[in-house]
Amino acid sequence: MATVSVVSKLTARCEMCPSRSSGVCCGLSDGELEHLCGLMRHRRLQAGEQVIHQDDVSDVFAIIISGTVKLTRVLPDGREQIVGLLGPADCLGDLFLEGASHNTAECVTNTVLCCFPRDRFETYLRDHQDLERRLLTLAMRDLDEARDWLVTLGRKNASEKVATFLLWLLEKQQTAKASPFAASAATLELPLSRQEIGDFLGLTVETVSRQMTKLRAAGAIRLNTNHQIAIDDVDKLRRIAEQSSV
Amino acid sequence: MATVSVVSKLTARCEMCPSRSSGVCCGLSDGELEHLCGLMRHRRLQAGEQVIHQDDVSDVFAIIISGTVKLTRVLPDGREQIVGLLGPADCLGDLFLEGASHNTAECVTNTVLCCFPRDRFETYLRDHQDLERRLLTLAMRDLDEARDWLVTLGRKNASEKVATFLLWLLEKQQTAKASPFAASAATLELPLSRQEIGDFLGLTVETVSRQMTKLRAAGAIRLNTNHQIAIDDVDKLRRIAEQSSV
DNA sequence: CGGAGCCTTGAGTCGTTTCAAAGCAAGTGG
DNA sequence: CCACTTGCTTTGAAACGACTCAAGGCTCCG
């Protein structure tokens, strides 16, 4: 009975965690979960804090519990590109990577992480193929998503880019909440600033701003605040995103 | 003795294969290799043939023995983006993917593949964690590379893009041959047409062509044929690729 | 020799960037 | 409580770079 209470104490928070229901941790047995919980430490970070630094060796592997983290790369002359946007249940850290990380991971909002010492997590993986399989699946999902952005960055124009981005965020947000929204009248939390949206889409702040104004003028969206917008016409947004001139 | 000769017959070609020395197959024991060889079938394809079709379910997993294969995605209106370029030792096919593939895989040159029925390869993986680990590592490498291209597509201009592409090809080609070239006077095989380079870099044919001319005029490269160029000044190319205005 | 396919070059257009200024919201100190 | 700073966003005007359209050049091959 004593052990049972210890188990429930350790893993209690896990039951609330998005990673337990839809992330790496889903599918873990109670025993596995308990073991991993022994390695884990929660960490609270403020917006702007960096978890991983480009060109530095990182020994962290973490699961995001709440908040948004951006992965960025910068060119020698300072130009910046966001190469990934992570939210609750997403993983952070380069497993099995030798040498320095190629990304900077920076908190966009206040964030709570579930952190593991990377080496101990990697060791644990060696005996748990199911978990490693899950990580392989996630890596392939990330790759697929990165390639989608290649299409957007390489072949779409500014309005298509912004519309695509908003739709992507909307979908991400809806699957996270698992709430079957009606096709219209959704509200969207925008964690990124205009500058950051530009850094994501390969545009300047001004262009992003202009496109938002255009979308507003077209009746597709309304700007509640700079970080919260109402999606009035999803279909119009979709048409703009793919310029399907039907 | 009979079994030994069967083994050597089955796996004989593997010893010449780039995947054996640097791809998925390196690290496999003789027994593992033999087993996999039992599943494998070689397949010869001509330039232009498609191995996987976007939006179709694919049941192939393959290793490229020779040739170049491009992964592309097309938008509803026909715009095309190359999202990956595969060469000898690279893997082809979406393991564990449910549903249709998101890429089209098309041979750029004549190609020889080492093909596996996907389900049988997946089954084999379940009992061979070392191999699955290797696939995880490769997936993460692909992800890393895709993100590098995000930076290039999102933040670099036309000349930087073309220079970056040439340097990337050069490096790919040199590590493939494992030949420690001198820093200058290398020769580069260009499997892609101008149009395809454009589809890779998010540019038009004309822009690619103009940039090549500019690089030639700057003395960085010489065009032997349209598909073979001499790299005269790698450093100049590097400076152009990152615009490091030193 | 003549055609087909790809590559190059030129001229003009259009879209995004650049540079500059003004608008707006939140927070601070008098 | 109001003036003031600060940071982000929006808007405008001009410059620039990549695209579009059109023509001409080069190579390979029948």
XYZ file of C-alpha atoms (C1' of nucleotides) in Angstrom:
552
model
C 0.000 0.000 0.000
C 2.866 2.300 0.776
C 4.302 1.705 -2.690
C 0.956 2.318 -4.279
C 0.710 5.728 -2.706
C 4.237 6.541 -3.830
C 3.311 5.553 -7.357
C 0.214 7.640 -7.376
C 2.099 10.569 -5.922
C 4.815 10.417 -8.571
C 2.558 9.922 -11.512
C -0.425 11.939 -10.361
C 0.519 14.999 -12.371
C 1.128 12.849 -15.423
C -2.541 12.011 -15.672
C -3.316 15.650 -16.347
C -0.486 16.013 -18.845
C -1.194 16.380 -22.564
C 1.748 14.112 -23.307
C 0.022 11.318 -21.424
C -3.042 11.485 -23.622
C -1.544 12.341 -26.991
C 2.252 12.648 -26.764
C 5.233 10.366 -26.141
C 3.886 9.184 -22.819
C 0.658 7.745 -24.118
C 0.947 4.007 -24.298
C 3.316 3.756 -21.358
C 2.417 1.271 -18.643
C 2.076 2.460 -15.047
C 5.426 0.924 -14.214
C 7.185 2.622 -17.112
C 5.565 5.913 -16.275
C 6.653 5.589 -12.666
C 10.223 4.868 -13.655
C 10.399 7.858 -15.974
C 8.822 10.071 -13.341
C 11.769 9.247 -11.133
C 14.095 10.853 -13.682
C 11.882 13.817 -14.407
C 11.977 17.327 -13.009
C 9.511 20.077 -13.753
C 10.904 23.404 -14.833
C 9.138 26.719 -15.163
C 10.425 29.223 -17.707
C 9.489 32.733 -18.636
C 8.779 34.047 -22.090
C 12.078 34.863 -23.779
C 14.163 32.334 -21.864
C 16.252 29.979 -23.955
C 16.323 26.251 -23.274
C 18.769 25.213 -25.979
C 21.334 27.364 -27.745
C 22.359 26.937 -31.341
C 26.004 25.701 -31.532
C 26.012 24.630 -27.880
C 25.900 21.063 -26.641
C 22.627 20.376 -24.859
C 22.002 17.625 -22.333
C 18.279 18.158 -21.974
C 15.356 16.209 -23.258
C 11.987 17.656 -22.318
C 8.279 17.394 -22.899
C 6.302 20.604 -23.047
C 3.462 20.636 -20.538
C 2.189 24.108 -21.268
C 3.325 27.103 -23.267
C 4.859 27.593 -26.685
C 8.496 27.148 -27.659
C 10.027 28.234 -30.948
C 12.966 26.537 -32.665
C 15.042 29.001 -34.624
C 18.202 29.116 -36.689
C 20.144 32.247 -37.438
C 22.485 33.035 -40.300
C 25.901 34.557 -39.618
C 24.573 38.008 -40.520
C 21.670 37.775 -38.090
C 18.777 36.829 -40.344
C 16.538 34.467 -38.423
C 14.199 31.678 -39.426
C 11.791 29.812 -37.173
C 12.055 26.129 -38.104
C 9.557 24.712 -35.640
C 6.882 25.691 -33.180
C 6.303 23.410 -30.213
C 3.328 23.246 -27.883
C 1.954 21.018 -25.119
C 2.868 17.331 -25.586
C 5.654 18.120 -28.055
C 9.235 17.018 -27.414
C 12.252 19.216 -27.152
C 15.888 18.191 -27.423
C 18.112 16.279 -29.827
C 18.234 12.650 -28.757
C 21.350 10.726 -29.765
C 22.845 13.838 -31.305
C 26.586 14.053 -31.025
C 27.956 17.547 -30.909
C 26.223 20.888 -30.752
C 22.573 21.516 -31.454
C 21.608 23.218 -34.691
C 18.595 24.969 -33.211
C 17.929 27.552 -30.574
C 14.867 26.742 -28.459
C 13.287 29.819 -26.915
C 10.101 30.176 -24.915
C 7.558 32.319 -26.730
C 5.258 32.356 -23.714
C 5.703 31.311 -20.106
C 6.300 27.598 -20.246
C 6.309 24.512 -18.048
C 8.636 21.699 -19.074
C 8.976 18.123 -17.955
C 12.774 17.706 -18.134
C 14.941 14.608 -18.306
C 18.704 14.270 -18.244
C 19.259 13.330 -21.869
C 21.726 10.509 -21.232
C 19.432 8.791 -18.742
C 16.478 9.089 -21.054
C 18.528 7.623 -23.882
C 19.635 4.749 -21.685
C 16.042 4.089 -20.742
C 15.085 4.012 -24.415
C 17.478 1.154 -25.131
C 15.302 -1.198 -23.112
C 11.975 0.152 -24.277
C 11.464 -0.327 -27.935
C 7.829 0.724 -27.823
C 8.843 4.151 -26.620
C 11.573 4.403 -29.212
C 9.098 3.411 -31.899
C 6.906 6.251 -30.742
C 9.801 8.687 -31.033
C 10.504 7.429 -34.539
C 6.895 8.078 -35.487
C 7.062 11.554 -34.008
C 10.305 12.348 -35.833
C 8.718 11.296 -39.100
C 5.682 13.458 -38.353
C 7.994 16.421 -37.699
C 9.816 15.728 -40.955
C 6.558 15.625 -42.835
C 5.503 18.913 -41.317
C 8.842 20.555 -42.086
C 8.407 19.512 -45.700
C 4.976 21.067 -45.783
C 6.588 24.328 -44.724
C 9.163 23.913 -47.465
C 6.307 23.983 -49.943
C 4.804 27.028 -48.282
C 8.086 28.935 -48.084
C 9.224 27.947 -51.545
C 6.060 28.244 -53.564
C 3.440 30.422 -51.886
C 3.102 34.181 -51.894
C 2.623 36.396 -48.856
C -1.149 36.123 -48.500
C -1.114 32.379 -49.036
C 1.648 32.043 -46.459
C -0.197 33.976 -43.772
C -3.491 32.199 -44.450
C -1.737 28.822 -44.367
C -0.112 29.729 -41.089
C -3.376 30.764 -39.450
C -5.145 27.606 -40.602
C -2.305 25.496 -39.325
C -2.419 27.164 -35.930
C -6.175 26.762 -35.824
C -5.964 23.069 -36.537
C -3.169 22.607 -34.028
C -5.206 24.397 -31.413
C -8.367 22.471 -32.147
C -6.760 19.032 -32.044
C -5.073 20.036 -28.802
C -8.406 20.846 -27.245
C -9.995 17.903 -29.060
C -13.027 20.084 -29.427
C -15.129 19.490 -32.524
C -15.741 23.090 -33.442
C -18.307 24.230 -35.901
C -16.661 25.078 -39.215
C -17.059 28.790 -38.594
C -16.683 31.324 -35.795
C -13.587 29.977 -34.109
C -11.232 32.026 -32.016
C -7.495 31.706 -32.371
C -4.760 32.406 -29.844
C -1.692 33.815 -31.561
C 1.356 33.221 -29.380
C 3.739 34.823 -31.882
C 4.331 38.507 -32.552
C 4.123 39.876 -36.086
C 7.904 39.811 -36.239
C 7.942 36.143 -35.256
C 5.267 35.242 -37.782
C 7.526 36.895 -40.328
C 10.469 34.856 -39.077
C 8.351 31.760 -39.520
C 7.089 32.518 -43.012
C 10.153 34.185 -44.464
C 8.515 37.607 -44.594
C 9.090 41.003 -43.014
C 6.946 42.345 -40.166
C 5.411 44.913 -42.455
C 4.329 42.354 -45.014
C 2.751 40.171 -42.344
C 0.908 43.171 -40.972
C -0.349 44.166 -44.406
C -1.586 40.650 -45.111
C -3.434 40.530 -41.802
C -5.099 43.786 -42.715
C -6.055 42.361 -46.093
C -7.540 39.255 -44.502
C -9.506 41.490 -42.158
C -10.705 43.624 -45.047
C -11.756 40.477 -46.915
C -13.925 39.480 -43.968
C -11.975 36.299 -43.255
C -10.763 37.290 -39.807
C -11.257 39.919 -37.097
C -8.516 41.154 -34.786
C -9.656 41.042 -31.181
C -6.240 41.892 -29.822
C -2.878 41.527 -31.511
C -2.627 38.067 -30.041
C -6.156 36.853 -30.412
C -8.104 36.779 -33.644
C -11.529 35.535 -34.605
C -11.773 33.336 -37.674
C -14.989 34.400 -39.344
C -14.720 32.539 -42.621
C -12.591 29.408 -42.555
C -13.457 28.506 -46.116
C -12.366 31.875 -47.424
C -9.125 31.420 -45.523
C -8.679 28.000 -47.091
C -9.292 29.372 -50.551
C -6.705 32.066 -49.983
C -4.228 29.576 -48.524
C -4.241 27.424 -51.634
C -5.287 29.996 -54.193
C -7.489 27.294 -55.692
C -8.999 29.523 -58.319
C -12.136 27.405 -58.679
C 28.929 -25.516 -46.449
C 25.907 -25.376 -48.677
C 24.346 -22.776 -46.396
C 27.498 -20.759 -46.377
C 27.539 -20.527 -50.128
C 23.877 -19.500 -50.117
C 24.713 -16.802 -47.636
C 27.562 -15.511 -49.662
C 25.479 -15.618 -52.799
C 22.623 -13.685 -51.238
C 24.722 -11.064 -49.546
C 27.495 -10.787 -52.078
C 26.056 -7.721 -53.758
C 25.492 -6.090 -50.372
C 29.204 -5.816 -49.800
C 29.475 -3.438 -52.740
C 26.454 -1.442 -51.662
C 26.803 2.075 -50.298
C 24.110 1.325 -47.735
C 26.318 -1.394 -46.276
C 29.150 1.002 -45.607
C 27.296 4.168 -44.681
C 23.530 3.622 -44.772
C 20.916 1.656 -42.854
C 22.635 -1.643 -43.462
C 25.910 -0.744 -41.825
C 26.065 -2.356 -38.419
C 23.987 -5.349 -39.428
C 25.380 -8.764 -38.583
C 25.845 -11.336 -41.339
C 22.779 -13.186 -40.126
C 20.629 -10.085 -40.137
C 21.869 -9.121 -43.548
C 21.092 -12.566 -44.875
C 17.577 -12.474 -43.513
C 16.882 -9.081 -45.046
C 18.347 -10.181 -48.339
C 15.705 -12.875 -48.410
C 13.024 -10.181 -48.489
C 14.793 -7.916 -50.907
C 14.369 -7.525 -54.662
C 16.422 -5.317 -56.911
C 14.556 -3.011 -59.214
C 15.854 -0.991 -62.129
C 14.086 2.247 -63.009
C 14.511 4.803 -65.729
C 14.776 8.528 -65.327
C 11.300 9.957 -64.993
C 9.685 6.859 -63.499
C 7.752 7.349 -60.292
C 8.196 5.031 -57.338
C 5.698 6.639 -54.960
C 2.751 8.853 -55.842
C 1.520 11.694 -53.683
C -1.936 10.833 -52.243
C -1.555 7.143 -53.023
C -0.901 4.424 -50.467
C 2.558 2.956 -50.944
C 3.718 -0.455 -49.773
C 7.354 -0.055 -50.695
C 10.398 0.538 -48.610
C 13.626 0.797 -50.555
C 17.274 1.661 -50.326
C 18.823 3.500 -53.227
C 21.807 1.679 -54.637
C 22.590 4.058 -57.458
C 20.949 7.043 -59.058
C 19.116 10.082 -57.762
C 15.489 10.289 -56.656
C 13.582 13.483 -55.953
C 10.765 13.833 -53.435
C 8.248 16.432 -54.516
C 4.951 17.904 -53.407
C 2.583 19.758 -55.659
C -0.055 22.336 -54.819
C -3.595 21.999 -56.214
C -2.775 24.544 -58.934
C 0.315 22.676 -60.081
C 3.124 24.584 -58.428
C 5.776 22.097 -57.426
C 8.380 21.989 -54.680
C 11.159 19.449 -54.281
C 11.291 18.540 -50.576
C 14.128 16.044 -50.677
C 16.837 14.676 -52.895
C 17.931 11.086 -52.327
C 21.066 9.336 -53.498
C 22.914 6.052 -52.953
C 22.431 4.659 -49.422
C 19.396 6.843 -48.738
C 16.045 5.336 -47.799
C 12.802 5.710 -49.637
C 9.311 5.046 -48.345
C 7.173 5.991 -45.358
C 7.571 3.378 -42.671
C 4.650 2.984 -40.272
C 2.665 5.575 -42.169
C -1.046 4.973 -42.197
C -2.825 6.303 -45.233
C -1.510 7.913 -48.360
C 1.975 9.267 -48.863
C 2.487 13.023 -48.904
C 5.349 12.889 -51.376
C 5.896 11.839 -54.924
C 9.173 10.007 -55.442
C 10.478 10.252 -58.997
C 13.735 9.064 -60.466
C 15.855 11.942 -61.714
C 18.361 9.606 -63.334
C 18.328 5.907 -64.074
C 18.179 4.244 -60.699
C 18.707 0.906 -59.011
C 16.687 0.219 -55.884
C 16.863 -2.454 -53.228
C 13.165 -2.947 -52.502
C 11.369 -4.496 -49.550
C 7.697 -5.179 -49.000
C 6.992 -2.497 -46.411
C 4.959 -4.655 -44.052
C 7.614 -7.340 -43.890
C 10.338 -4.803 -43.293
C 8.277 -3.266 -40.515
C 7.702 -6.637 -38.941
C 11.409 -7.336 -39.059
C 12.074 -4.014 -37.342
C 10.024 -4.992 -34.312
C 12.599 -7.587 -33.343
C 15.652 -5.532 -34.245
C 15.956 -2.476 -32.130
C 19.424 -1.634 -33.379
C 18.076 -1.245 -36.889
C 15.137 0.812 -35.688
C 17.518 3.021 -33.761
C 19.417 3.604 -36.944
C 16.249 4.609 -38.730
C 15.450 7.030 -35.921
C 18.859 8.606 -36.312
C 18.376 8.879 -40.061
C 14.929 10.443 -39.647
C 16.398 13.039 -37.323
C 19.159 13.749 -39.791
C 16.571 14.248 -42.527
C 14.616 16.560 -40.250
C 17.707 18.564 -39.533
C 18.437 18.880 -43.215
C 14.871 19.891 -44.037
C 15.157 22.649 -41.460
C 18.353 23.861 -43.050
C 16.424 24.235 -46.285
C 13.720 26.129 -44.441
C 16.360 28.703 -43.559
C 17.572 28.825 -47.135
C 14.110 29.107 -48.661
C 12.844 31.561 -46.073
C 15.777 33.862 -45.632
C 18.221 33.712 -48.528
C 18.060 35.483 -51.879
C 18.499 33.890 -55.271
C 22.301 33.922 -55.488
C 22.677 32.675 -51.942
C 20.203 29.909 -52.644
C 22.001 28.671 -55.734
C 25.418 28.860 -54.091
C 24.112 27.028 -51.024
C 22.660 24.340 -53.252
C 25.879 23.796 -55.167
C 27.928 23.588 -51.979
C 25.468 21.143 -50.505
C 25.646 18.925 -53.582
C 29.417 19.133 -53.545
C 29.598 18.040 -49.940
C 27.075 15.259 -50.508
C 29.086 14.036 -53.454
C 32.395 14.207 -51.650
C 31.233 12.329 -48.556
C 29.695 9.729 -50.835
C 33.020 9.155 -52.504
C 34.779 9.612 -49.168
C 37.489 11.297 -51.119
C 39.374 14.037 -49.296
C 39.498 16.576 -52.087
C 41.720 19.555 -52.078
C 39.751 22.677 -51.179
C 39.750 23.831 -54.775
C 39.272 22.469 -58.271
C 36.486 19.998 -57.682
C 34.066 18.809 -60.292
C 30.380 18.518 -59.593
C 27.781 16.272 -61.194
C 24.448 18.050 -61.443
C 21.675 15.473 -61.723
C 18.927 18.101 -61.782
C 17.844 20.288 -64.673
C 17.593 24.068 -64.221
C 13.853 23.682 -63.829
C 14.347 21.148 -61.049
C 16.904 23.288 -59.260
C 14.270 25.992 -59.351
C 11.692 23.591 -57.925
C 14.151 22.827 -55.153
C 15.027 26.399 -54.277
C 11.683 28.064 -54.823
C 12.877 29.939 -57.919
C 12.030 30.019 -61.614
C 14.198 28.407 -64.294
C 15.225 31.803 -65.565
C 16.397 33.016 -62.205
C 18.446 29.866 -61.653
C 20.015 30.251 -65.049
C 20.887 33.899 -64.420
C 22.469 33.065 -61.077
C 24.574 30.339 -62.643
C 25.762 32.840 -65.215
C 26.615 35.283 -62.436
C 28.584 32.634 -60.567
C 30.430 31.840 -63.769
C 31.135 35.516 -64.377
C 32.411 35.855 -60.793
C 34.893 33.061 -61.452
C 33.422 30.745 -58.835
C 32.383 28.020 -61.259
C 32.759 26.900 -64.862
C 30.107 25.093 -66.854
C 31.529 22.001 -68.524
C 28.157 20.780 -69.643
C 24.744 21.683 -68.315
C 24.996 18.777 -65.930
C 28.608 18.987 -64.925
C 30.292 22.026 -63.508
C 33.761 22.734 -62.197
C 34.004 24.455 -58.837
C 36.931 26.818 -59.231
C 36.628 28.817 -56.051
C 34.903 27.058 -53.170
C 35.610 29.896 -50.767
C 34.007 32.445 -53.038
C 31.010 30.165 -53.309
C 30.862 29.922 -49.525
C 31.028 33.664 -49.158
C 28.180 34.088 -51.611
C 26.155 31.356 -49.928
C 26.183 33.097 -46.573
C 26.700 36.647 -47.740
C 29.153 37.015 -44.867
C 30.208 40.494 -45.837
C 33.625 40.205 -44.192
C 19.823 19.244 -92.158
C 16.106 20.124 -89.264
C 13.451 19.402 -85.147
C 12.976 18.884 -80.120
C 14.217 20.011 -75.670
C 16.658 22.572 -72.591
C 19.193 26.611 -71.407
C 20.219 31.532 -71.728
C 19.266 36.393 -72.345
C 16.448 40.630 -72.537
C 12.723 43.959 -71.384
C 8.977 45.127 -68.611
C 5.902 44.155 -64.644
C 4.607 43.099 -60.105
C 5.215 41.949 -55.308
C 7.945 42.221 -51.394
C 11.304 44.819 -48.982
C 13.184 48.993 -47.182
C 12.989 53.169 -44.896
C 10.375 56.392 -42.403
C 6.624 57.959 -39.655
C 2.519 57.631 -37.138
C -0.871 54.856 -34.248
C -1.942 52.217 -30.304
C -1.867 49.853 -25.734
C 0.256 48.962 -21.459
C 3.156 50.426 -17.741
C 5.785 54.162 -14.901
C 6.484 58.148 -12.345
C 5.313 62.757 -11.204
C -5.029 60.954 -12.754
C -2.479 62.489 -16.495
C 1.739 63.084 -19.199
C 5.424 60.203 -20.822
C 8.029 56.373 -22.122
C 8.342 51.896 -24.357
C 7.398 48.254 -27.501
C 4.735 46.517 -30.994
C 1.801 47.255 -34.966
C 0.100 49.655 -38.864
C 0.474 52.553 -42.910
C 2.728 55.017 -46.752
C 6.112 55.909 -50.518
C 10.002 54.487 -53.011
C 13.466 50.981 -54.392
C 14.743 46.563 -55.671
C 14.681 41.804 -56.911
C 12.436 37.944 -58.796
C 8.882 36.787 -62.093
C 6.633 36.831 -66.641
C 6.661 36.784 -71.352
C 9.124 36.428 -75.494
C 12.899 35.440 -78.372
C 17.174 33.347 -79.552
C 21.058 29.833 -78.737
C 22.919 25.449 -78.051
C 23.086 20.112 -78.292
C 21.689 15.952 -79.135
C 19.674 12.796 -82.378
C 16.956 11.072 -86.030
